[in-house]
XYZ file of C-alpha atoms in Angstrom:
699
model
C 93.578 -115.037 165.567
C 90.420 -116.259 167.277
C 89.740 -120.002 167.324
C 86.104 -119.858 166.221
C 85.614 -123.630 166.034
C 86.751 -124.006 169.633
C 84.682 -121.063 170.864
C 81.352 -121.783 169.161
C 79.003 -124.699 168.650
C 78.394 -125.782 165.013
C 75.211 -123.730 164.542
C 76.768 -120.593 166.052
C 79.844 -121.054 163.852
C 77.644 -121.310 160.764
C 75.854 -118.072 161.657
C 79.140 -116.247 162.341
C 80.922 -117.264 159.155
C 78.036 -116.883 156.670
C 78.716 -113.255 155.706
C 77.543 -112.850 152.104
C 73.863 -112.294 151.427
C 70.847 -112.408 153.753
C 70.868 -114.792 156.722
C 68.183 -115.486 159.315
C 69.305 -116.822 162.690
C 66.486 -118.419 164.702
C 67.917 -118.151 168.205
C 66.015 -120.180 170.792
C 65.858 -118.891 174.368
C 69.227 -119.092 176.129
C 71.015 -120.308 172.990
C 73.907 -117.826 172.987
C 72.399 -115.234 170.637
C 74.538 -112.359 171.947
C 77.689 -114.474 171.784
C 76.935 -115.243 168.138
C 76.594 -111.553 167.215
C 79.767 -110.657 169.160
C 81.830 -113.285 167.349
C 80.367 -112.267 163.981
C 81.511 -108.675 164.595
C 84.987 -109.966 165.442
C 84.991 -112.305 162.420
C 84.131 -109.464 160.031
C 86.935 -107.317 161.445
C 89.430 -110.168 161.100
C 88.305 -110.659 157.484
C 89.205 -107.030 156.755
C 85.775 -105.364 156.890
C 86.160 -101.720 157.953
C 84.199 -101.077 161.195
C 82.659 -97.949 159.639
C 80.904 -100.241 157.141
C 79.037 -102.158 159.888
C 75.626 -101.310 161.324
C 74.348 -103.050 164.457
C 70.690 -102.375 165.295
C 69.370 -103.484 168.678
C 66.447 -102.576 170.934
C 68.574 -100.935 173.633
C 71.776 -98.988 173.218
C 73.082 -100.776 176.309
C 72.854 -104.094 174.422
C 74.701 -102.652 171.418
C 77.446 -101.189 173.615
C 77.886 -104.512 175.412
C 78.224 -106.414 172.128
C 80.715 -103.922 170.699
C 82.741 -103.935 173.908
C 82.960 -107.736 173.937
C 83.859 -107.875 170.245
C 86.567 -105.241 170.799
C 88.056 -107.364 173.582
C 88.157 -110.363 171.210
C 89.978 -108.577 168.397
C 92.120 -106.395 170.656
C 91.111 -103.045 169.147
C 88.432 -100.396 169.619
C 85.257 -100.747 167.547
C 83.758 -97.366 168.354
C 83.417 -96.553 164.649
C 80.813 -99.322 164.236
C 77.375 -97.700 164.127
C 75.520 -99.452 166.923
C 72.319 -98.597 168.713
C 68.548 -98.637 168.480
C 66.472 -98.106 165.344
C 65.229 -94.818 166.777
C 68.719 -93.661 167.735
C 70.095 -94.516 164.284
C 67.177 -92.739 162.601
C 67.701 -89.659 164.765
C 71.339 -89.364 163.692
C 70.437 -89.890 160.042
C 67.624 -87.311 160.147
C 69.890 -84.873 161.970
C 72.410 -85.190 159.140
C 69.812 -84.785 156.359
C 67.208 -82.612 158.128
C 67.366 -80.001 155.380
C 66.383 -82.577 152.753
C 63.050 -83.007 154.559
C 62.561 -79.270 154.979
C 63.829 -78.871 158.543
C 66.442 -76.253 157.686
C 66.724 -75.107 161.299
C 66.744 -78.647 162.702
C 64.098 -80.269 164.898
C 63.466 -81.302 168.497
C 62.461 -84.800 169.606
C 59.523 -85.030 172.006
C 58.790 -87.587 174.681
C 55.281 -88.859 175.389
C 54.681 -86.160 178.010
C 55.414 -83.442 175.450
C 53.040 -85.086 172.984
C 50.304 -85.205 175.623
C 50.793 -81.480 176.241
C 50.193 -80.760 172.557
C 47.078 -82.941 172.531
C 45.820 -81.205 175.677
C 46.142 -77.833 173.921
C 44.420 -79.115 170.781
C 41.497 -80.499 172.768
C 41.106 -77.188 174.534
C 41.194 -75.275 171.264
C 38.699 -77.606 169.596
C 36.563 -77.686 172.768
C 36.453 -81.487 172.801
C 35.382 -83.541 175.795
C 34.586 -80.628 178.079
C 32.286 -81.909 180.814
C 32.224 -85.404 179.269
C 33.869 -87.826 181.695
C 33.735 -90.638 179.139
C 35.853 -88.739 176.628
C 39.233 -90.465 176.267
C 42.157 -89.006 178.185
C 45.075 -87.340 176.406
C 47.302 -90.340 177.071
C 44.704 -92.694 175.599
C 44.360 -90.555 172.464
C 48.147 -90.459 172.049
C 48.333 -94.238 172.500
C 45.667 -94.800 169.838
C 47.435 -92.485 167.381
C 50.761 -94.237 167.981
C 49.279 -97.749 167.731
C 47.485 -96.973 164.482
C 50.771 -95.714 162.994
C 52.899 -98.614 164.238
C 50.347 -101.252 163.257
C 49.641 -99.295 160.061
C 45.874 -99.510 160.346
C 43.364 -96.682 160.319
C 42.250 -95.153 163.589
C 38.724 -96.303 162.831
C 39.775 -99.959 162.475
C 41.998 -99.803 165.544
C 39.243 -98.334 167.721
C 36.743 -100.882 166.389
C 39.088 -103.725 167.364
C 40.963 -102.536 170.468
C 38.809 -99.752 171.944
C 35.240 -100.584 170.994
C 33.895 -98.501 173.892
C 35.306 -95.331 172.255
C 33.539 -95.807 168.905
C 31.360 -92.718 169.352
C 34.485 -90.559 169.684
C 36.245 -91.852 166.548
C 35.614 -88.682 164.534
C 36.810 -86.422 167.354
C 39.959 -88.497 167.911
C 40.687 -88.295 164.178
C 40.362 -84.482 164.340
C 42.836 -84.402 167.221
C 45.227 -86.642 165.262
C 45.194 -84.375 162.212
C 45.694 -81.251 164.318
C 48.484 -82.999 166.248
C 50.392 -83.749 163.018
C 49.996 -80.130 161.854
C 51.137 -78.728 165.199
C 54.252 -80.904 165.220
C 55.146 -79.653 161.760
C 54.535 -76.015 162.733
C 56.789 -76.274 165.789
C 59.490 -78.439 164.091
C 58.887 -81.248 166.556
C 59.176 -84.988 165.955
C 57.785 -87.696 168.186
C 59.154 -91.193 168.700
C 57.239 -92.682 165.764
C 58.172 -89.861 163.383
C 61.830 -90.861 163.596
C 61.075 -94.164 161.849
C 58.553 -92.972 159.276
C 60.488 -89.810 158.366
C 63.651 -91.873 157.851
C 61.743 -94.233 155.574
C 60.500 -91.220 153.617
C 64.015 -89.798 153.460
C 65.433 -93.020 152.003
C 62.492 -93.819 149.726
C 62.204 -90.373 148.145
C 65.885 -89.481 147.859
C 67.876 -91.953 145.798
C 71.179 -90.183 146.434
C 70.737 -90.380 150.195
C 69.779 -94.063 149.952
C 72.821 -94.896 147.828
C 75.042 -93.003 150.262
C 73.647 -94.939 153.233
C 74.016 -98.265 151.386
C 77.600 -97.458 150.453
C 78.464 -96.751 154.091
C 76.611 -99.663 155.764
C 77.605 -102.767 153.811
C 77.208 -105.267 156.677
C 74.024 -105.040 158.731
C 73.043 -106.974 161.845
C 69.614 -106.674 163.475
C 69.031 -108.135 166.932
C 65.610 -109.155 168.354
C 64.139 -109.080 164.849
C 60.903 -110.653 166.098
C 60.198 -107.378 167.931
C 60.396 -105.127 164.861
C 57.310 -103.417 163.524
C 56.483 -103.103 159.834
C 58.368 -99.863 159.208
C 61.491 -101.102 161.007
C 61.559 -104.196 158.816
C 61.168 -102.028 155.704
C 64.004 -99.771 156.876
C 66.307 -102.769 157.322
C 65.363 -103.955 153.835
C 65.880 -100.499 152.312
C 69.369 -100.133 153.744
C 70.456 -103.701 152.965
C 68.679 -104.160 149.622
C 67.358 -107.649 148.890
C 70.765 -109.052 148.031
C 72.653 -107.217 150.783
C 74.749 -108.628 153.596
C 72.148 -108.563 156.348
C 71.883 -110.924 159.293
C 68.763 -110.758 161.434
C 68.673 -112.631 164.729
C 65.556 -113.452 166.684
C 63.068 -115.998 167.928
C 59.520 -116.050 166.617
C 58.554 -117.851 169.851
C 59.553 -114.758 171.847
C 57.541 -112.207 169.877
C 55.433 -110.672 172.654
C 55.121 -106.980 171.787
C 52.264 -107.040 169.290
C 50.344 -104.582 171.478
C 52.857 -101.863 170.567
C 53.147 -102.724 166.891
C 55.702 -105.550 166.716
C 54.801 -107.943 163.899
C 55.882 -111.584 164.182
C 55.265 -111.822 160.425
C 58.533 -109.924 159.852
C 60.606 -112.863 161.030
C 58.257 -115.561 159.713
C 58.219 -113.966 156.242
C 61.944 -113.096 156.081
C 62.828 -115.976 153.710
C 60.126 -114.779 151.316
C 61.174 -111.124 151.464
C 64.849 -111.988 151.012
C 64.967 -114.723 148.353
C 67.709 -117.255 148.954
C 68.063 -116.283 152.613
C 70.185 -118.744 154.573
C 68.519 -120.036 157.774
C 70.444 -121.121 160.871
C 68.791 -122.536 163.999
C 70.383 -122.152 167.443
C 68.760 -124.840 169.600
C 71.341 -125.700 172.268
C 70.243 -123.963 175.468
C 72.903 -122.845 177.956
C 70.493 -121.665 180.657
C 67.855 -124.160 181.749
C 67.754 -127.803 182.776
C 66.256 -130.311 180.354
C 63.088 -130.884 182.459
C 62.305 -127.160 182.127
C 63.086 -127.233 178.399
C 60.855 -130.283 177.886
C 57.965 -128.236 179.252
C 58.785 -125.161 177.144
C 59.130 -127.311 174.017
C 55.651 -128.655 174.764
C 54.285 -125.092 174.892
C 55.801 -124.410 171.458
C 54.344 -127.614 170.030
C 50.879 -126.007 170.089
C 51.886 -122.979 168.009
C 50.585 -122.901 164.447
C 52.814 -120.461 162.524
C 56.396 -121.002 163.683
C 59.915 -122.090 162.815
C 60.365 -125.639 164.051
C 62.944 -125.956 166.817
C 63.549 -128.107 169.862
C 65.674 -126.759 172.679
C 68.081 -129.113 174.389
C 70.668 -128.803 177.152
C 73.714 -130.640 178.443
C 72.108 -130.193 181.890
C 69.991 -133.292 181.455
C 69.081 -133.706 185.135
C 67.129 -131.277 187.275
C 64.044 -130.576 189.368
C 60.821 -131.324 187.525
C 58.680 -128.156 187.148
C 55.875 -127.877 189.716
C 52.250 -127.120 188.919
C 50.675 -125.803 192.130
C 46.920 -125.340 192.523
C 46.060 -123.011 195.441
C 42.434 -122.614 196.477
C 42.454 -118.895 195.595
C 44.708 -116.043 194.555
C 44.887 -115.038 198.246
C 46.156 -118.429 199.399
C 48.360 -118.405 196.290
C 50.213 -115.452 197.840
C 50.840 -117.442 201.026
C 52.048 -120.468 199.052
C 54.392 -118.364 196.947
C 55.726 -116.900 200.212
C 56.281 -120.428 201.511
C 58.180 -121.386 198.346
C 60.272 -118.210 198.565
C 61.313 -119.089 202.118
C 62.282 -122.612 201.022
C 64.175 -121.412 197.940
C 65.958 -118.736 199.963
C 67.833 -121.474 201.815
C 69.545 -122.264 198.492
C 69.428 -118.968 196.579
C 69.772 -115.327 197.682
C 66.544 -113.341 197.277
C 67.652 -111.494 194.133
C 68.049 -114.851 192.359
C 64.361 -115.658 192.876
C 61.708 -114.081 190.625
C 57.904 -114.051 190.630
C 56.412 -113.247 187.209
C 52.878 -112.244 186.204
C 50.883 -110.995 183.209
C 49.858 -107.597 184.612
C 51.148 -105.401 187.425
C 48.054 -105.678 189.617
C 48.317 -109.491 189.752
C 51.093 -109.207 192.348
C 49.133 -107.070 194.852
C 48.089 -109.918 197.205
C 51.671 -111.193 197.225
C 53.021 -107.716 197.957
C 50.776 -107.557 201.024
C 52.233 -110.846 202.278
C 55.789 -109.732 201.563
C 55.261 -106.507 203.473
C 53.761 -108.398 206.427
C 56.817 -110.640 206.541
C 59.226 -107.716 205.948
C 60.662 -109.454 202.899
C 62.396 -106.853 200.683
C 61.435 -106.893 197.027
C 61.848 -104.861 193.845
C 59.102 -104.615 191.284
C 60.053 -104.065 187.663
C 57.895 -101.554 185.846
C 56.565 -98.135 186.753
C 57.256 -94.625 185.540
C 60.290 -94.096 183.344
C 63.156 -92.126 184.822
C 62.880 -89.352 182.227
C 59.104 -89.042 182.752
C 59.339 -88.254 186.474
C 58.195 -84.657 187.065
C 61.471 -83.342 188.525
C 63.558 -84.932 185.752
C 61.267 -83.462 183.068
C 61.542 -80.031 184.728
C 65.341 -80.113 184.598
C 65.411 -81.419 181.018
C 63.027 -78.641 179.914
C 65.266 -76.033 181.531
C 68.284 -77.673 179.913
C 66.714 -77.312 176.463
C 66.650 -73.553 176.994
C 70.438 -73.599 176.628
C 70.084 -73.905 172.841
C 69.778 -70.920 170.592
C 66.164 -71.758 169.714
C 64.278 -73.485 172.567
C 61.120 -75.374 171.628
C 57.786 -74.105 172.863
C 56.965 -77.123 175.038
C 60.202 -76.797 177.016
C 59.677 -73.045 177.327
C 56.117 -73.531 178.592
C 57.152 -76.165 181.168
C 60.099 -74.087 182.364
C 57.988 -70.941 182.750
C 55.273 -73.017 184.396
C 57.606 -73.394 187.382
C 57.478 -69.648 187.998
C 54.715 -68.310 190.268
C 52.112 -66.250 188.427
C 53.039 -67.447 184.921
C 50.293 -69.420 183.193
C 50.117 -71.019 179.720
C 48.841 -67.852 177.991
C 51.591 -65.672 179.443
C 54.181 -68.308 178.547
C 52.937 -68.382 174.929
C 52.959 -64.584 174.732
C 56.550 -64.428 175.984
C 57.601 -67.221 173.638
C 56.271 -65.305 170.629
C 58.172 -62.231 171.817
C 61.320 -64.357 172.117
C 60.839 -65.820 168.612
C 60.267 -62.355 167.102
C 63.254 -60.877 168.921
C 61.061 -58.479 170.893
C 63.628 -58.045 173.676
C 61.890 -54.981 175.104
C 58.781 -56.985 176.008
C 60.972 -59.562 177.753
C 62.894 -56.829 179.580
C 59.650 -55.197 180.709
C 58.264 -58.476 182.037
C 61.542 -59.289 183.782
C 61.398 -55.902 185.499
C 58.052 -56.833 187.028
C 58.762 -60.509 187.661
C 61.876 -61.363 189.672
C 61.737 -65.125 188.996
C 61.494 -64.584 185.211
C 64.511 -62.263 185.389
C 66.422 -65.082 187.142
C 65.357 -67.566 184.449
C 66.463 -65.157 181.709
C 69.835 -64.777 183.455
C 70.119 -68.573 183.581
C 69.504 -68.817 179.819
C 72.226 -66.249 179.185
C 74.699 -68.092 181.408
C 73.900 -71.465 179.827
C 74.737 -70.158 176.367
C 78.276 -69.477 177.585
C 79.005 -73.166 178.230
C 79.322 -74.022 174.528
C 76.785 -76.862 174.773
C 78.787 -78.796 177.393
C 76.133 -81.171 178.821
C 77.788 -81.579 182.229
C 78.158 -77.834 182.881
C 74.685 -77.022 181.576
C 72.909 -79.693 183.645
C 74.822 -78.799 186.828
C 73.880 -75.119 186.450
C 70.240 -75.974 185.750
C 70.038 -78.222 188.825
C 71.472 -75.426 191.011
C 68.800 -73.055 189.657
C 66.057 -75.659 190.085
C 66.905 -76.541 193.722
C 64.528 -74.044 195.435
C 61.637 -75.084 193.157
C 62.269 -78.769 193.921
C 62.161 -78.098 197.672
C 58.834 -76.258 197.352
C 57.061 -78.711 195.056
C 58.416 -82.086 196.208
C 59.276 -81.676 199.880
C 57.565 -84.964 200.801
C 60.158 -87.144 199.021
C 63.021 -84.701 198.511
C 65.926 -87.149 199.195
C 64.731 -89.615 196.523
C 64.329 -86.869 193.933
C 67.705 -85.338 194.786
C 69.186 -88.784 194.167
C 67.548 -88.752 190.742
C 69.110 -85.404 189.893
C 72.531 -86.692 190.975
C 72.028 -89.633 188.623
C 71.085 -87.216 185.823
C 74.314 -85.263 186.405
C 76.323 -88.473 186.148
C 74.576 -89.382 182.891
C 75.198 -85.921 181.399
C 78.893 -86.174 182.254
C 79.224 -89.028 179.780
C 78.223 -86.875 176.782
C 80.083 -84.360 174.625
C 77.107 -82.880 172.755
C 74.047 -81.401 174.430
C 71.541 -82.243 171.698
C 72.655 -85.892 171.625
C 72.241 -86.083 175.419
C 68.742 -84.564 175.252
C 67.697 -86.853 172.378
C 68.938 -89.938 174.219
C 66.882 -89.022 177.280
C 63.834 -89.378 175.023
C 65.017 -92.255 172.843
C 66.750 -94.382 175.472
C 65.936 -93.244 179.025
C 67.663 -94.983 181.948
C 65.779 -97.420 184.171
C 63.313 -95.948 186.628
C 64.799 -94.983 189.969
C 64.383 -97.726 192.548
C 64.200 -100.487 189.946
C 67.877 -101.105 189.326
C 69.126 -104.507 190.446
C 69.527 -104.923 194.200
C 71.469 -107.626 195.946
C 69.037 -108.109 198.828
C 65.583 -108.144 197.267
C 63.162 -110.617 195.719
C 62.265 -109.794 192.093
C 58.647 -109.172 191.107
C 58.157 -108.502 187.414
C 55.661 -108.501 184.615
C 56.597 -111.053 181.976
C 57.143 -108.314 179.413
C 59.697 -106.627 181.686
C 61.411 -109.968 182.376
C 62.238 -110.683 178.726
C 65.975 -110.996 178.284
C 66.583 -111.721 181.976
C 67.055 -114.991 183.874
C 67.031 -116.317 187.434
C 67.836 -119.681 189.047
C 64.305 -119.886 190.475
C 61.162 -118.577 188.772
C 57.516 -118.720 189.823
C 54.658 -117.681 187.514
C 51.361 -116.793 189.172
C 47.713 -116.445 188.100
C 47.830 -118.938 185.246
C 44.073 -118.769 184.785
C 41.717 -117.705 182.045
C 41.277 -113.912 181.747
C 44.719 -113.336 183.295
C 47.001 -115.419 181.080
C 45.659 -115.294 178.446
C 44.032 -111.911 178.954
C 40.309 -111.582 178.356
C 40.929 -109.446 175.269
C 43.077 -112.161 173.657
C 40.344 -114.792 173.928
C 38.546 -113.134 171.020
C 41.465 -113.247 168.594
C 43.445 -116.402 167.653
C 46.514 -114.346 166.647
C 46.524 -112.677 170.064
C 46.113 -116.079 171.702
C 49.318 -117.115 169.943
C 51.102 -114.117 171.437
C 49.792 -114.966 174.903
C 51.105 -118.518 174.468
C 54.481 -117.043 173.521
C 54.286 -114.929 176.662
C 54.066 -118.072 178.802
C 56.985 -119.549 176.843
C 59.102 -116.469 177.561
C 58.209 -116.625 181.251
C 59.117 -120.301 181.602
C 62.417 -119.932 179.745
C 63.616 -117.352 182.313
C 64.186 -120.207 184.816
C 67.538 -121.950 185.171
C 66.923 -124.545 187.916
C 63.422 -124.281 189.415
C 60.108 -123.456 187.724
C 56.836 -123.160 189.633
C 53.489 -122.647 187.872
C 50.631 -121.414 190.092
C 47.014 -122.007 189.037
C 44.522 -120.688 191.636
C 41.059 -122.275 191.603
C 39.287 -118.966 192.200
C 40.179 -115.259 192.201
C 38.951 -112.265 194.137
C 36.808 -109.784 192.191
C 36.944 -106.297 193.612
C 33.597 -105.268 192.169
C 31.627 -108.000 193.947
C 33.963 -108.497 196.876
C 33.682 -112.287 196.435
C 35.967 -115.035 195.220
C 34.745 -116.562 191.989
C 35.785 -119.892 190.417
C 38.001 -119.639 187.342
C 39.182 -122.024 184.658
C 42.851 -122.808 184.372
C 44.702 -121.197 181.498
C 44.082 -123.132 178.253
C 47.868 -123.234 177.876
C 48.071 -125.271 181.080
C 45.387 -127.601 179.714
C 47.572 -128.198 176.643
C 50.600 -129.373 178.649
C 51.392 -133.077 178.853
C 50.897 -134.100 182.479
C 54.149 -136.071 182.616
C 56.148 -132.840 182.316
C 55.413 -131.501 185.789
C 54.745 -132.521 189.362
C 51.245 -131.416 190.365
C 50.343 -130.248 193.894
C 46.982 -129.134 195.269
C 46.024 -127.107 198.325
C 44.075 -129.127 200.893
C 41.263 -127.799 203.092
C 43.893 -127.409 205.821
C 45.940 -125.102 203.584
C 48.666 -127.646 202.882
C 49.988 -128.928 199.591
C 49.677 -132.551 198.577
C 50.434 -134.368 195.302
C 47.574 -134.800 192.859
C 45.824 -138.146 193.157
C 47.844 -140.821 191.404
C 46.591 -143.762 189.350
C 47.229 -147.355 190.506
C 50.181 -147.539 188.137
C 51.824 -144.723 190.044
C 51.638 -142.092 187.334
C 49.589 -138.900 187.359
C 45.992 -139.179 186.231
C 46.112 -137.683 182.736
C 44.046 -134.597 181.962
C 40.985 -135.407 179.893
C 41.161 -133.634 176.577
C 38.901 -132.840 173.711
C 40.026 -133.980 170.291
C 38.743 -130.744 168.740
C 41.464 -128.104 168.385
C 41.047 -124.417 169.081
C 40.427 -122.299 165.940
C 38.251 -125.042 164.364
C 34.813 -123.992 163.111
C 31.469 -125.343 164.294
C 27.725 -124.811 163.948
C 24.976 -124.316 166.525
C 21.220 -124.438 165.850
C 20.557 -121.033 167.481
C 23.824 -119.105 167.046
C 24.900 -120.374 163.640
C 28.524 -120.739 162.555
C 31.275 -119.906 165.051
C 34.965 -120.364 165.750
C 36.153 -122.468 168.679
C 38.406 -120.325 170.850
C 39.168 -122.909 173.498
C 38.361 -126.484 174.417
C 37.199 -126.945 178.034
C 37.569 -130.640 178.887
C 35.819 -132.944 179.144
C 33.143 -131.714 176.731
C 32.651 -127.935 176.712
C 33.894 -125.315 174.287
C 34.274 -121.559 174.319
C 32.995 -120.408 170.923
C 32.926 -116.963 169.316
C 29.696 -116.534 167.320
C 29.614 -113.413 165.078
C 26.785 -111.203 166.284
C 26.379 -113.118 169.550
C 29.866 -112.989 171.079
C 31.508 -115.618 173.262
C 29.444 -118.574 174.451
C 30.346 -121.669 176.471
C 28.565 -124.589 174.804
C 28.267 -128.284 175.602
C 29.916 -130.243 172.784
C 26.776 -132.378 172.331
C 25.020 -129.303 170.865
C 27.741 -128.423 168.370
C 28.343 -129.733 164.865
C 32.098 -129.602 164.302
C 33.182 -128.771 160.757
C 35.745 -131.170 159.325
């Protein structure tokens, strides 16, 4: 038997042992969230709950596998019969089981974003949209707008008005593409990433028998990272659990940073209202950072409006005070970050030092400096493994192993062959669908490469859907095409195909392997953890990770927060949470860099910038402040006679208050700019920076 009281702190123990009815666990950063879920799984097993009756939903299958593996080690038995994985993976398996109920009697194929773009490209061509118009949105942009409108559950018109104002004139055309896209998916029995969620909701909502079956199987539900769920995911969890069901959701409203892709922080904030009588547990003891770092992160949270109150604390009460460093520009910032890296490297290996930023391009000046100094680094982000051209080619060929290949895979596979264009590919596909073997034989007689592809398809069908054998055969066939098309970086791409073979070897069913490559692709090649390289990462990519030393750069207005967020208080809240997430990645050292001016490519000049309003909110006693001198050195900020830092002057008027101006009328204060200026959004006039003497503040 496991000694739970010895293994867990009081709050964790409460979360683990509360197993009847809905429970919300507010898990602060570094508070042992994963440990809590692992012990709850073990506790349920020890209390006699059958593993088949448990459902664990996470945002990566890797996370679910890790939790199940650790729980299995605790109880001393395999827990493979627990259903664990992502929302999309769970929905795929459920839809696969009940496909006929939704009218997919012959099954369906799951598309990735590249496949969806191909469909949109064909629709645009057929509708003759955007030809010769360079301002017309790209296929990827159209797909993104369609997906965002579905995940945020707002109309395309409203989404474009808010997030893509410059595309207003194309709203009607984009809507036509959307409608045609939905019809084409249905015609070809294809589902995209979003369909998996919405079709599962439809399946459960419209079929009471299926819903009751699912509820009878999954009697204990756990949802990780609940703050990152979108509206339909929250409804799915509620459907399966019912309002009185045994559901535990774990998350941190302060780490909800994916609103741009549909995540809704309201799901976690409103959980007690949606599940009456829900029990709330707060995990506030932090096992990662020193208390000086936590004092600063708690101060960031103090300025949030809608939130669950919490205050992180640590037994590591001593530590280095966070540094606030003010370089003269983003260029000298790069040199100062380099200097700090060299200093920190005397105590930590490079891979334990991370530099974080809001957007990928923010690190460019630093990358130049790193390359000059021959400092190795890895940058998190970039193209997904399964979206690289050579990987997509092999996966398309692999899909031909099934008895009924989808058109997109057929078209991509035939597109490799010389002399075969889209029209010929479609003609041959129709012949294949109709069983017109003579037309295929005739074409093969004239086209040697097509004959070889047809022979490959025949040989693949003999492997009985064994993923390892199929992928190995496809890669052998694909070799000559890879050498012709990607000779410039052949070794790297060959390494990717070797990795794909290794992945395929871990599967028993071909369709599950192919679905997972869409639903849960591996990390991009070149971005797996390295022992000898500094880490550069966007803050979004850094979520869930930690390092002993963390530096955050470009903490200025228009970068963090982004310019877009300045117009929307709810988006400003998410940007503030983004800074919180970044700071809580640090274990021992935290450096905040606030350049005084940044380089603008358009003008070629450096222009002064205001510090991030989130930096202005921080209490000055929570960090040590350093400024760059005219000689390029750092010195402490001027101190008062008492020896303390000179406090930042602040306005007493809070952001989001309303005010009036004689010319512009009523507006909302977006940001205070001490000592006496305000950034105000006036409807009809936009953003204005106004001296406080000319504003009448509403009480």
